[in-house]
Amino acid sequence: MAPPLVSYYELVGPWNFHFDFLAPGPRQPRWPWESKEDCEHLETFEAPTEPVSSSATSGLLLAGGYPEASPAAAAGSGAAKQDARKGSAGLARGFLNRTGGGGASAAKPHADSAEASSAGGSKCSKGPTATVGSNPSTKKKKLPSGYHWTTPPQRYEFTTQREVKVEEWQGVEQMGKVQKRSAKLSASCFYRLPGLLPAEQVESILAHCKQSSAYKIDDDSVDKTPTFEYYPFRDGEWVDQKMRSIMESSVESRVLPYIRERYDCRFCALSDILVRRYLPGERRTHAVHFDGHAFVTAVLGLSSADEYEGGLYLQPEPDVASRTFFRIEPGDLVVHSFDLQHGVHVWKGVRYSLIFWIKDSLQAVREHTTPWYQRLADEGDPDALYNVAQNYEHGTFGKPVDLPKAVALYERSAATGHHFAQNNLGLIYRRAGESGGADAASLGRLSKFDLLQKSVEWLKAAAEGGFAMAQKNLALAYANGQGVRKDDSQAVAWMRRAAEQLEVEAAYMMGEMYRQGRGVPSDASEAAKWYERSAECGFPKAQYTLGMLYLEGTGLVRDAKKAELWLRFASRQGSAEAKNNLATLHAQSGEVDQAAEIWAELARGGEVNAQCNLGMCYMRGAGRDQDLQEASRWLSKAAAQGHQMASQALAQLGV
């Protein structure tokens, strides 16, 4: 949550007013996730250069320290032999899955030939299994701060290919696979078909995608930031008839026939087509995940690979060091099954991509189910156990909400070292411990203390395995004293680990810590560095705060143009605070009409500062014809929400 805003439209004397800015946060130390009451009991600690280690970690996890990451189980088909409550790593919400033991080190991926022979391509035959990631028991080399933020993305190189013929198309299929460390099925396979769709057709698709006004900025179900995506094809039906006219024939004659043959899935059916764009100032990342609703995913390249840096990546280990990127040219199709852990990070440039999500039958499309996961879960596959657990937790894909069943499945997956499952367990127990009620009751006769203890144990297992999302969540546990003693220095240490692994929200929170002096000495320039990293990845709160820092010259050289740029980016992603301040910039430069338009939009949505500002515009006749009745209406709305300046203005109106 963002910190409470300390800003208002200030009234100076009767009928005189000037425009003031919304500040990015209070001056006193304050976490963005805390309540006001928490601030009254803050203490500032100087953070250690390394997280504090503790040898006395058995029993209750309230000592404030944490142990060194323990060696993980060996890679391959052998499951991690760890206690079910001390596995390897977990998730940070949503359909983001992964397997792996603890403490994985930097990976050097290799590709090799593979013919997928089993359902979903989860098992690859013919040829040796390519191992991605070094021995987890090997001690990890310490990397300098900012290494992953400044090192160019590593490319995945396909080294084996074969000629294929798909109906009338003849070309090359390039093959690769990565080892699954905590699954009985040994490898996850993926394929690239260069030039599957002709250049002219791809150009038409891209032109249509660029012109479309259908992109949504609804909050993503995982990270709650705008999506910038749209569906030309949804739930088995075409929605965008123009796109249908461009590409339906290729879907039916090339994409689906290839997938049906490759995955030995005669009745595979197209469920959805999704278009995503990655533009400067908008979303630039999708965190590592599994496509929990798709049997097979196919990604069609639309933008030239020379027009952007980064893009689609695979990341077989918990930590970011194992991440490598695919080079996808326009017309190339990258295909993978549901068990490939992947994500997107666009560092520079502009990228458009089109994603096909395919289920194993038309019945699964119509019923919104994922039967392949249930079959594999019955066999004990950790990825499948995790995904079915998510379905029971959230009541999705044909499963009813059943928290005890979800926890049981998560625990089976987590016991193998599945860090997403471990992390999700940590979040479930935290939620139950904090909120009590039905969630806590469904988990048995456990006290709040016991629930929060379980939460920390699972989060710590995932965090020590190198999983950035869990590291961030563990940092929050230390920040708020949830299952551990409240310790700002430990919170900073774990948050830094997550932020160094390109966790975008963690980078923003590091900026907050340095700006507020929470757990570290206050350092405006260091705060600005972390805000900028997060903002460049498209995180709206960071964009807004960075804009304000440029406006104030705090930690950065004051630059009004850059301030406006970052505020505009944040506004485009729906930040009401940024819109309000953009309006203020317009007003201060004499463009009050433009300011009033922005405030009117925000005021209708209930934004209290904008309601006050709009009321003042009507009261003063600035940007709106003077109308004291309208002024009173909007000022009253703001005053009813406790806005002090609105109340003062109403008093001057005699209301």
XYZ file of C-alpha atoms in Angstrom:
655
model
C 0.000 0.000 0.000
C 1.201 3.513 -0.728
C 1.875 5.801 2.233
C -0.872 8.231 3.204
C -0.735 11.386 1.142
C 0.085 14.676 2.754
C -1.237 17.171 0.303
C -4.105 19.411 -0.439
C -5.264 22.348 -2.462
C -4.316 25.211 -0.191
C -6.524 28.237 0.357
C -4.705 31.473 1.121
C -7.009 34.216 2.336
C -10.542 34.866 1.193
C -11.099 33.967 -2.455
C -7.389 33.560 -3.113
C -5.828 30.171 -3.687
C -2.812 28.517 -5.193
C -2.081 25.013 -6.325
C -0.066 22.655 -4.149
C 1.360 19.227 -4.898
C 0.608 15.851 -3.420
C 3.771 14.703 -1.682
C 4.961 11.116 -2.190
C 4.912 10.429 1.538
C 5.265 11.784 5.042
C 8.546 13.087 6.380
C 8.546 10.891 9.453
C 9.748 7.296 9.023
C 6.872 5.214 7.715
C 6.453 1.989 5.776
C 4.030 2.022 2.852
C 2.216 -0.987 4.319
C 1.797 0.332 7.873
C -1.069 1.958 9.634
C -0.668 5.362 11.230
C -0.597 3.835 14.696
C 2.461 1.767 13.797
C 4.501 4.931 13.303
C 4.214 5.856 16.940
C 6.431 2.937 17.933
C 9.146 3.038 15.288
C 12.780 2.578 16.044
C 15.520 3.068 13.480
C 18.240 0.450 13.133
C 21.367 0.645 11.048
C 21.238 -2.216 8.594
C 24.164 -4.619 8.399
C 25.979 -4.976 5.114
C 24.906 -8.639 5.129
C 21.822 -10.227 6.674
C 22.494 -11.228 10.256
C 22.992 -14.947 10.606
C 22.060 -16.888 13.686
C 23.171 -20.294 14.777
C 20.407 -20.569 17.346
C 17.486 -20.890 14.970
C 15.820 -24.023 16.208
C 12.480 -23.747 17.919
C 10.616 -20.446 17.743
C 11.610 -18.077 14.954
C 11.583 -14.939 17.049
C 15.287 -14.273 17.459
C 15.423 -11.672 14.699
C 18.191 -13.425 12.741
C 18.054 -16.159 10.137
C 20.300 -19.066 9.205
C 22.531 -19.299 6.169
C 20.850 -20.895 3.159
C 21.027 -24.635 3.538
C 22.133 -26.857 0.673
C 19.291 -28.110 -1.461
C 18.574 -31.601 -2.543
C 20.344 -32.885 -5.623
C 18.867 -31.982 -8.989
C 17.026 -34.454 -11.162
C 14.362 -36.978 -10.439
C 15.234 -37.368 -6.748
C 12.956 -35.327 -4.520
C 14.456 -32.997 -1.961
C 14.774 -34.843 1.338
C 13.737 -32.048 3.606
C 11.287 -31.695 6.386
C 7.911 -30.652 5.018
C 8.165 -27.427 6.961
C 11.700 -26.586 5.823
C 11.626 -27.093 2.086
C 13.128 -24.807 -0.480
C 10.940 -22.028 -1.814
C 7.402 -20.687 -2.681
C 5.149 -18.059 -4.527
C 4.012 -14.479 -4.152
C 0.462 -14.883 -5.356
C -1.250 -15.670 -8.597
C -0.521 -18.255 -11.257
C 3.229 -18.121 -10.755
C 4.757 -21.488 -10.131
C 8.087 -23.108 -9.972
C 10.109 -25.945 -8.637
C 13.548 -26.133 -7.163
C 15.546 -26.745 -4.061
C 17.329 -24.140 -2.033
C 20.303 -22.018 -2.908
C 20.585 -22.317 -6.672
C 23.507 -20.535 -8.267
C 24.036 -18.833 -11.589
C 23.020 -20.908 -14.549
C 24.625 -21.509 -17.915
C 21.826 -22.959 -20.012
C 22.425 -25.368 -22.815
C 20.011 -26.621 -25.404
C 19.822 -30.032 -26.964
C 17.588 -32.154 -29.081
C 14.412 -33.562 -27.702
C 11.297 -35.182 -29.009
C 8.454 -34.673 -26.573
C 6.756 -37.985 -26.146
C 4.492 -37.638 -23.141
C 1.404 -35.560 -22.479
C 2.190 -31.877 -22.430
C 5.780 -32.472 -23.421
C 6.763 -32.687 -19.796
C 8.976 -35.669 -20.503
C 11.486 -35.335 -23.320
C 13.038 -38.333 -25.000
C 16.014 -38.775 -27.331
C 19.148 -36.999 -26.334
C 20.701 -36.030 -23.008
C 18.872 -33.737 -20.643
C 20.216 -30.205 -20.643
C 21.013 -29.053 -17.134
C 20.280 -25.445 -16.388
C 21.798 -24.268 -13.144
C 24.828 -25.396 -11.215
C 24.985 -27.835 -8.332
C 22.793 -26.329 -5.608
C 25.279 -27.402 -2.970
C 27.973 -25.288 -4.590
C 28.579 -22.062 -2.687
C 27.253 -19.108 -4.584
C 29.618 -16.386 -5.716
C 28.727 -13.055 -4.208
C 27.786 -10.539 -6.871
C 28.279 -6.780 -6.567
C 25.271 -4.615 -5.761
C 23.196 -3.833 -8.836
C 24.753 -6.654 -10.861
C 21.504 -7.957 -12.343
C 20.268 -4.417 -12.958
C 23.299 -3.537 -15.053
C 24.371 -6.811 -16.700
C 23.012 -7.346 -20.238
C 20.454 -10.163 -20.505
C 21.893 -13.562 -21.387
C 20.451 -15.170 -24.492
C 19.282 -18.774 -24.703
C 20.938 -20.494 -27.655
C 19.222 -23.397 -29.366
C 21.842 -25.877 -30.548
C 19.736 -28.673 -32.040
C 17.105 -28.598 -34.719
C 15.279 -30.746 -37.234
C 13.283 -30.185 -40.392
C 9.509 -30.368 -39.988
C 6.494 -30.115 -42.242
C 3.163 -28.776 -40.990
C 0.583 -29.223 -43.731
C 1.780 -26.821 -46.466
C 4.497 -25.191 -44.354
C 7.985 -26.641 -44.286
C 10.684 -25.314 -42.006
C 12.823 -25.940 -38.946
C 11.959 -26.879 -35.390
C 14.606 -25.880 -32.834
C 14.500 -27.789 -29.551
C 15.622 -27.288 -25.980
C 14.852 -28.481 -22.481
C 15.681 -27.668 -18.893
C 15.885 -29.988 -15.960
C 13.095 -29.996 -13.386
C 14.740 -30.478 -10.046
C 11.829 -31.406 -7.821
C 9.606 -33.266 -10.231
C 9.392 -36.917 -11.147
C 9.260 -35.920 -14.801
C 12.819 -34.984 -15.581
C 12.644 -32.101 -18.018
C 10.544 -29.292 -19.426
C 10.764 -28.962 -23.197
C 10.313 -25.972 -25.469
C 10.572 -25.301 -29.182
C 11.097 -22.464 -31.635
C 9.800 -22.477 -35.193
C 11.519 -19.632 -37.089
C 9.304 -17.939 -39.643
C 6.191 -20.042 -39.083
C 4.042 -17.094 -40.178
C 5.031 -15.065 -43.284
C 6.421 -11.561 -42.867
C 3.528 -9.844 -44.668
C 0.964 -11.438 -42.390
C 2.947 -10.572 -39.255
C 3.217 -6.958 -40.405
C -0.563 -6.820 -40.748
C -1.040 -8.331 -37.291
C 1.418 -5.874 -35.736
C -0.157 -2.871 -37.462
C -3.556 -3.920 -36.151
C -2.187 -4.406 -32.634
C -0.622 -0.942 -32.654
C -3.865 0.675 -33.796
C -6.133 -1.178 -31.408
C -7.906 0.786 -28.692
C -8.903 -2.388 -26.836
C -5.927 -2.520 -24.448
C -7.036 -2.756 -20.840
C -5.402 -1.072 -17.885
C -7.284 -3.227 -15.406
C -5.180 -4.376 -12.490
C -3.294 -7.599 -13.031
C -4.511 -10.428 -10.779
C -0.988 -11.003 -9.467
C 0.784 -7.675 -8.981
C -2.222 -5.301 -9.114
C -0.628 -3.046 -11.734
C -2.179 -2.250 -15.161
C -1.963 -5.029 -17.734
C -1.872 -3.229 -21.133
C -3.240 -6.277 -22.913
C -6.317 -7.343 -24.810
C -7.950 -10.549 -26.063
C -8.767 -10.850 -29.772
C -9.955 -14.411 -29.004
C -11.522 -15.316 -25.653
C -12.960 -18.538 -24.243
C -12.928 -20.269 -27.612
C -14.581 -17.419 -29.546
C -13.262 -14.625 -31.777
C -13.816 -11.173 -30.280
C -11.778 -9.084 -32.751
C -13.142 -9.789 -36.226
C -10.396 -7.815 -37.946
C -7.751 -9.972 -36.287
C -9.755 -13.031 -37.244
C -9.648 -12.069 -40.905
C -5.876 -11.637 -40.714
C -4.795 -14.781 -38.920
C -7.539 -17.396 -38.539
C -6.300 -19.417 -41.510
C -2.774 -19.627 -40.078
C -4.066 -20.650 -36.669
C -6.029 -23.512 -38.239
C -3.407 -24.601 -40.790
C -0.133 -24.068 -38.920
C -0.312 -23.315 -35.207
C -2.880 -25.882 -34.061
C -1.724 -28.737 -36.356
C 1.844 -28.347 -35.104
C 0.808 -28.340 -31.442
C -1.520 -31.309 -31.852
C 1.251 -33.358 -33.384
C 4.051 -32.170 -31.123
C 2.117 -32.838 -27.926
C 0.260 -35.899 -29.194
C -2.982 -34.113 -28.374
C -5.468 -34.793 -31.125
C -8.250 -32.737 -29.549
C -6.222 -29.725 -28.389
C -8.299 -26.555 -28.759
C -7.499 -22.866 -28.738
C -8.765 -21.211 -25.571
C -7.475 -17.632 -25.789
C -5.308 -15.300 -27.810
C -3.757 -12.472 -25.841
C -1.885 -9.445 -27.183
C 0.533 -7.678 -24.864
C 2.466 -4.504 -25.417
C 5.538 -3.235 -23.597
C 6.053 0.485 -24.151
C 8.317 2.920 -22.308
C 6.502 4.152 -19.210
C 4.092 1.195 -19.157
C 4.407 -2.317 -17.771
C 7.792 -3.779 -18.712
C 7.771 -7.039 -16.763
C 5.777 -10.142 -15.939
C 7.248 -12.028 -13.017
C 8.387 -15.620 -13.411
C 5.415 -17.988 -13.533
C 3.717 -21.005 -15.037
C 0.716 -20.554 -17.320
C -1.562 -22.315 -14.871
C -4.591 -22.328 -17.164
C -2.939 -23.472 -20.431
C -1.894 -26.972 -21.478
C 0.374 -25.443 -24.124
C 1.484 -21.842 -24.631
C 2.721 -20.484 -27.965
C 4.260 -17.020 -28.291
C 4.323 -15.357 -31.700
C 6.987 -12.726 -32.292
C 5.604 -9.479 -33.690
C 8.264 -6.831 -33.023
C 11.748 -7.027 -34.475
C 14.147 -8.443 -31.882
C 16.470 -5.517 -32.654
C 13.837 -3.028 -31.472
C 13.964 -4.085 -27.824
C 16.294 -5.611 -25.258
C 15.158 -8.552 -23.150
C 11.735 -10.064 -23.762
C 10.553 -13.608 -22.998
C 12.818 -15.544 -20.642
C 13.005 -18.922 -18.956
C 14.194 -19.210 -15.365
C 14.448 -22.797 -14.138
C 15.966 -21.994 -10.721
C 14.493 -19.960 -7.855
C 16.951 -17.095 -8.325
C 17.335 -14.684 -11.199
C 20.866 -15.832 -12.050
C 19.404 -18.747 -14.025
C 17.410 -16.444 -16.298
C 18.037 -16.514 -20.062
C 16.130 -14.790 -22.870
C 14.756 -16.088 -26.152
C 15.431 -14.147 -29.321
C 12.124 -14.122 -31.177
C 11.958 -12.551 -34.628
C 8.664 -11.534 -36.267
C 6.879 -14.686 -37.391
C 8.799 -16.983 -35.030
C 6.718 -19.174 -32.741
C 8.071 -20.275 -29.337
C 6.073 -23.170 -27.892
C 6.201 -24.683 -24.425
C 4.071 -26.822 -22.148
C 2.511 -25.810 -18.848
C 5.545 -26.834 -16.807
C 8.020 -24.241 -18.120
C 8.807 -21.474 -15.669
C 9.071 -18.250 -17.609
C 8.407 -14.519 -17.567
C 8.988 -11.267 -19.443
C 11.358 -8.373 -18.823
C 11.793 -5.708 -21.497
C 14.766 -3.539 -20.609
C 14.680 -1.146 -23.552
C 12.635 -0.410 -26.627
C 9.145 -1.464 -27.689
C 7.793 -5.000 -27.818
C 4.462 -6.416 -28.977
C 3.735 -10.115 -28.634
C 0.811 -12.413 -29.294
C 0.188 -15.410 -27.038
C -1.884 -18.510 -27.810
C -3.235 -20.405 -24.798
C -4.313 -23.918 -25.706
C -6.173 -26.493 -23.625
C -6.225 -30.256 -24.113
C -9.837 -30.356 -25.293
C -12.718 -28.179 -26.406
C -14.585 -29.372 -23.314
C -11.848 -27.896 -21.077
C -12.156 -24.605 -22.968
C -15.919 -24.465 -22.503
C -15.871 -25.566 -18.872
C -12.833 -23.466 -17.899
C -11.038 -26.454 -16.400
C -7.464 -27.793 -16.329
C -7.835 -31.610 -16.251
C -4.194 -32.268 -17.175
C -3.119 -30.817 -13.839
C -5.451 -33.082 -11.898
C -4.090 -36.164 -13.659
C -0.499 -35.219 -12.856
C -1.352 -34.138 -9.321
C -2.744 -37.617 -8.714
C 0.708 -38.893 -9.704
C 2.413 -36.515 -7.261
C 3.913 -34.009 -9.725
C 4.928 -30.932 -7.647
C 3.980 -28.378 -10.305
C 0.567 -29.958 -10.748
C 0.018 -30.203 -6.993
C 0.801 -26.522 -6.722
C -1.563 -25.480 -9.495
C -4.443 -27.621 -8.268
C -3.846 -26.177 -4.789
C -4.207 -22.678 -6.238
C -7.472 -23.655 -7.842
C -8.825 -24.857 -4.498
C -7.532 -21.766 -2.725
C -9.228 -19.346 -5.114
C -12.114 -21.431 -6.458
C -10.893 -21.345 -10.064
C -10.860 -23.687 -13.070
C -13.687 -25.894 -11.925
C -12.635 -26.306 -8.292
C -14.632 -25.031 -5.300
C -12.965 -22.934 -2.627
C -11.537 -25.426 -0.153
C -8.691 -23.981 1.919
C -7.830 -27.148 3.896
C -7.534 -29.117 0.665
C -5.442 -26.326 -0.878
C -3.077 -26.344 2.107
C -2.727 -30.127 1.974
C -1.795 -30.001 -1.711
C 0.553 -27.050 -1.211
C 2.323 -28.935 1.579
C 2.848 -31.994 -0.616
C 4.354 -29.785 -3.302
C 6.372 -27.692 -0.852
C 7.861 -30.819 0.757
C 9.627 -31.526 -2.550
C 11.214 -28.069 -2.534
C 8.658 -26.219 -4.679
C 9.378 -22.643 -3.705
C 6.131 -21.208 -5.087
C 4.139 -23.663 -2.977
C 6.230 -22.841 0.100
C 5.699 -19.138 -0.398
C 1.965 -19.534 -0.910
C 1.727 -21.534 2.296
C 3.528 -18.727 4.082
C 1.018 -16.215 2.770
C -1.994 -18.383 3.642
C -0.831 -18.885 7.229
C -0.032 -15.181 7.540
C -3.463 -14.207 6.295
C -5.142 -16.660 8.644
C -3.033 -15.491 11.581
C -3.712 -11.815 10.965
C -7.385 -11.976 10.052
C -8.568 -14.987 12.046
C -12.146 -15.870 11.179
C -13.066 -18.613 8.741
C -9.587 -19.002 7.261
C -8.008 -19.605 10.658
C -10.830 -21.914 11.743
C -10.475 -24.034 8.603
C -6.801 -24.651 9.354
C -7.465 -26.359 12.677
C -7.061 -25.373 16.298
C -3.990 -23.195 15.817
C -3.409 -19.978 17.707
C -2.495 -16.750 15.956
C 1.052 -17.241 17.229
C 1.260 -20.745 15.722
C -0.177 -19.616 12.379
C 2.324 -16.787 12.063
C 5.146 -19.135 13.073
C 4.177 -21.510 10.282
C 4.031 -18.566 7.901
C 7.592 -17.530 8.681
C 8.916 -21.079 8.457
C 7.589 -21.510 4.934
C 8.598 -18.033 3.804
C 12.079 -18.532 5.187
C 12.443 -21.864 3.375
C 11.547 -20.200 0.073
C 13.591 -17.065 0.724
C 16.721 -18.977 1.680
C 16.330 -20.935 -1.549
C 16.782 -17.661 -3.428
C 13.189 -16.898 -4.414
C 12.810 -13.114 -4.671
C 9.056 -12.986 -4.011
C 9.480 -14.925 -0.791
C 12.412 -12.722 0.224
C 10.163 -9.693 -0.153
C 7.405 -11.352 1.852
C 9.841 -12.356 4.587
C 11.086 -8.772 4.699
C 7.510 -7.664 5.326
C 7.234 -10.191 8.150
C 10.249 -8.594 9.844
C 8.941 -5.095 9.129
C 5.592 -5.820 10.739
C 6.616 -8.331 13.394
C 4.499 -11.134 11.903
C 5.843 -14.363 13.372
C 9.215 -12.808 14.155
C 10.328 -9.960 16.336
C 9.984 -6.651 14.495
C 13.430 -5.883 13.106
C 14.018 -3.165 10.528
C 17.584 -4.212 9.792
C 16.465 -7.740 8.898
C 13.615 -6.293 6.831
C 16.078 -4.222 4.839
C 18.473 -7.136 4.414
C 15.805 -9.424 2.943
C 14.196 -6.663 0.900
C 17.583 -5.871 -0.585
C 18.062 -9.502 -1.578
C 14.735 -9.420 -3.406
C 15.407 -6.045 -5.021
C 18.813 -7.157 -6.262
C 16.987 -9.952 -8.098
C 14.932 -7.498 -10.161
C 11.833 -7.774 -7.965
C 10.180 -4.541 -9.029
C 8.075 -3.809 -5.945
C 10.992 -4.703 -3.668
C 13.116 -2.137 -5.522
C 10.435 0.479 -4.872
C 10.346 -0.478 -1.195
C 14.124 -0.135 -0.974
C 13.651 3.422 -2.195
C 11.075 3.954 0.545
C 13.455 2.592 3.173
C 16.268 4.896 2.149
C 13.979 7.902 1.785
C 12.396 7.385 5.187
C 15.517 6.157 6.974
C 13.841 2.934 8.028
C 16.441 0.284 8.882
C 19.131 2.241 7.043
C 20.494 5.771 7.360
C 18.363 8.173 5.345
C 19.939 8.642 1.905
C 18.039 10.581 -0.740
C 20.361 9.708 -3.613
C 20.286 5.986 -2.805
C 16.499 6.179 -2.552
C 16.321 7.845 -5.962
C 18.468 5.080 -7.474
C 16.073 2.356 -6.338
C 12.985 4.355 -7.312
C 14.432 4.840 -10.780
C 15.112 1.133 -11.238
C 11.570 0.265 -10.258
C 10.076 3.107 -12.291
C 11.893 2.066 -15.447
C 10.276 -1.359 -15.069
C 6.876 0.338 -15.115
C 5.951 0.236 -11.419
C 3.423 3.090 -11.030
C 4.189 4.047 -7.408
C 7.872 4.343 -8.216
C 7.133 6.446 -11.297
C 5.019 8.823 -9.262
C 7.578 9.157 -6.493
C 10.455 9.610 -8.942
C 8.514 12.393 -10.641
C 8.095 14.140 -7.319
C 11.798 13.765 -6.509
C 12.684 15.409 -9.824
C 10.170 18.140 -9.076
C 11.647 18.790 -5.636
C 15.278 18.121 -6.516
C 15.527 15.548 -3.729
C 18.355 13.079 -4.314
C 18.429 14.181 -7.947
C 19.088 17.356 -9.869
C 15.798 19.220 -10.119
C 14.334 18.737 -13.589
C 10.771 19.872 -14.305
C 10.644 18.107 -17.681
C 11.660 14.763 -16.229
C 9.255 15.307 -13.361
C 6.394 15.825 -15.794
C 7.483 12.804 -17.859
C 7.427 10.415 -14.890
C 4.197 11.850 -13.535
C 2.665 11.402 -16.973
C 3.827 7.775 -17.071
C 2.292 7.135 -13.651
C -0.904 8.913 -14.722
C -1.189 6.673 -17.756
C -1.174 3.717 -15.365
C -4.029 5.148 -13.346
C -2.209 6.861 -10.473
C -4.665 9.410 -9.081
C -1.877 11.191 -7.187
C 0.166 11.589 -10.359
C -2.861 12.879 -12.294
C -3.565 15.384 -9.549
C 0.003 16.657 -9.644
C 0.036 16.829 -13.433
C -3.047 18.991 -13.157
C -1.213 21.138 -10.628
C 1.700 21.555 -13.061
C -0.766 22.676 -15.725
C -2.414 25.083 -13.298
C 0.867 26.605 -12.158
C 1.890 27.193 -15.763
C -1.414 28.943 -16.493
C -3.126 26.005 -18.211
C -5.988 25.935 -15.730
C -8.515 24.615 -18.244
C -6.439 21.462 -18.712
C -5.967 21.159 -14.970
C -9.701 21.429 -14.357
C -10.405 18.672 -16.886
C -8.078 16.294 -15.056
C -9.516 17.216 -11.669
C -13.054 16.739 -12.961
C -12.207 13.201 -14.106
C -10.612 12.356 -10.765
C -13.349 14.016 -8.740
C -16.035 11.939 -10.426
C -14.052 8.874 -9.354
C -14.102 10.028 -5.715
C -10.511 11.322 -5.379
C -10.723 13.706 -2.443
C -7.946 16.148 -3.406
C -9.361 16.498 -6.901
C -12.829 17.156 -5.481
C -11.398 19.977 -3.420
C -9.427 21.332 -6.367
C -12.431 21.198 -8.684
C -14.569 22.929 -6.085
C -11.962 25.675 -5.848
C -11.978 26.045 -9.642
C -15.738 26.634 -9.561
C -15.428 28.938 -6.582
C -12.700 31.064 -8.176
C -13.867 30.835 -11.788
C -10.536 29.312 -12.865
C -10.769 26.644 -15.543
C -14.535 26.616 -15.040
C -17.217 29.279 -15.138
C -17.737 30.551 -11.629
C -20.550 28.558 -10.028
C -20.814 28.728 -6.258
C -23.413 25.969 -6.162
C -21.086 23.564 -7.976
C -18.216 24.785 -5.814
C -20.199 23.963 -2.706
C -21.153 20.534 -4.065
C -17.583 19.429 -4.742
C -16.099 21.020 -1.643
C -18.752 19.311 0.462
C -17.820 15.941 -1.014
C -14.172 16.537 -0.118
C -14.977 17.892 3.340
C -17.118 14.828 4.050
C -13.954 12.765 3.577
C -12.096 14.881 6.111
C -10.338 17.271 3.736
C -9.319 20.246 5.871
C -8.853 22.812 3.121
C -12.231 21.945 1.636
C -13.821 22.585 5.019
C -12.102 25.969 5.252
C -13.274 26.896 1.760
C -16.838 25.928 2.631
C -16.634 28.140 5.704
C -15.659 31.059 3.493
C -18.621 30.297 1.262
C -20.794 30.470 4.352
C -21.870 26.839 4.057
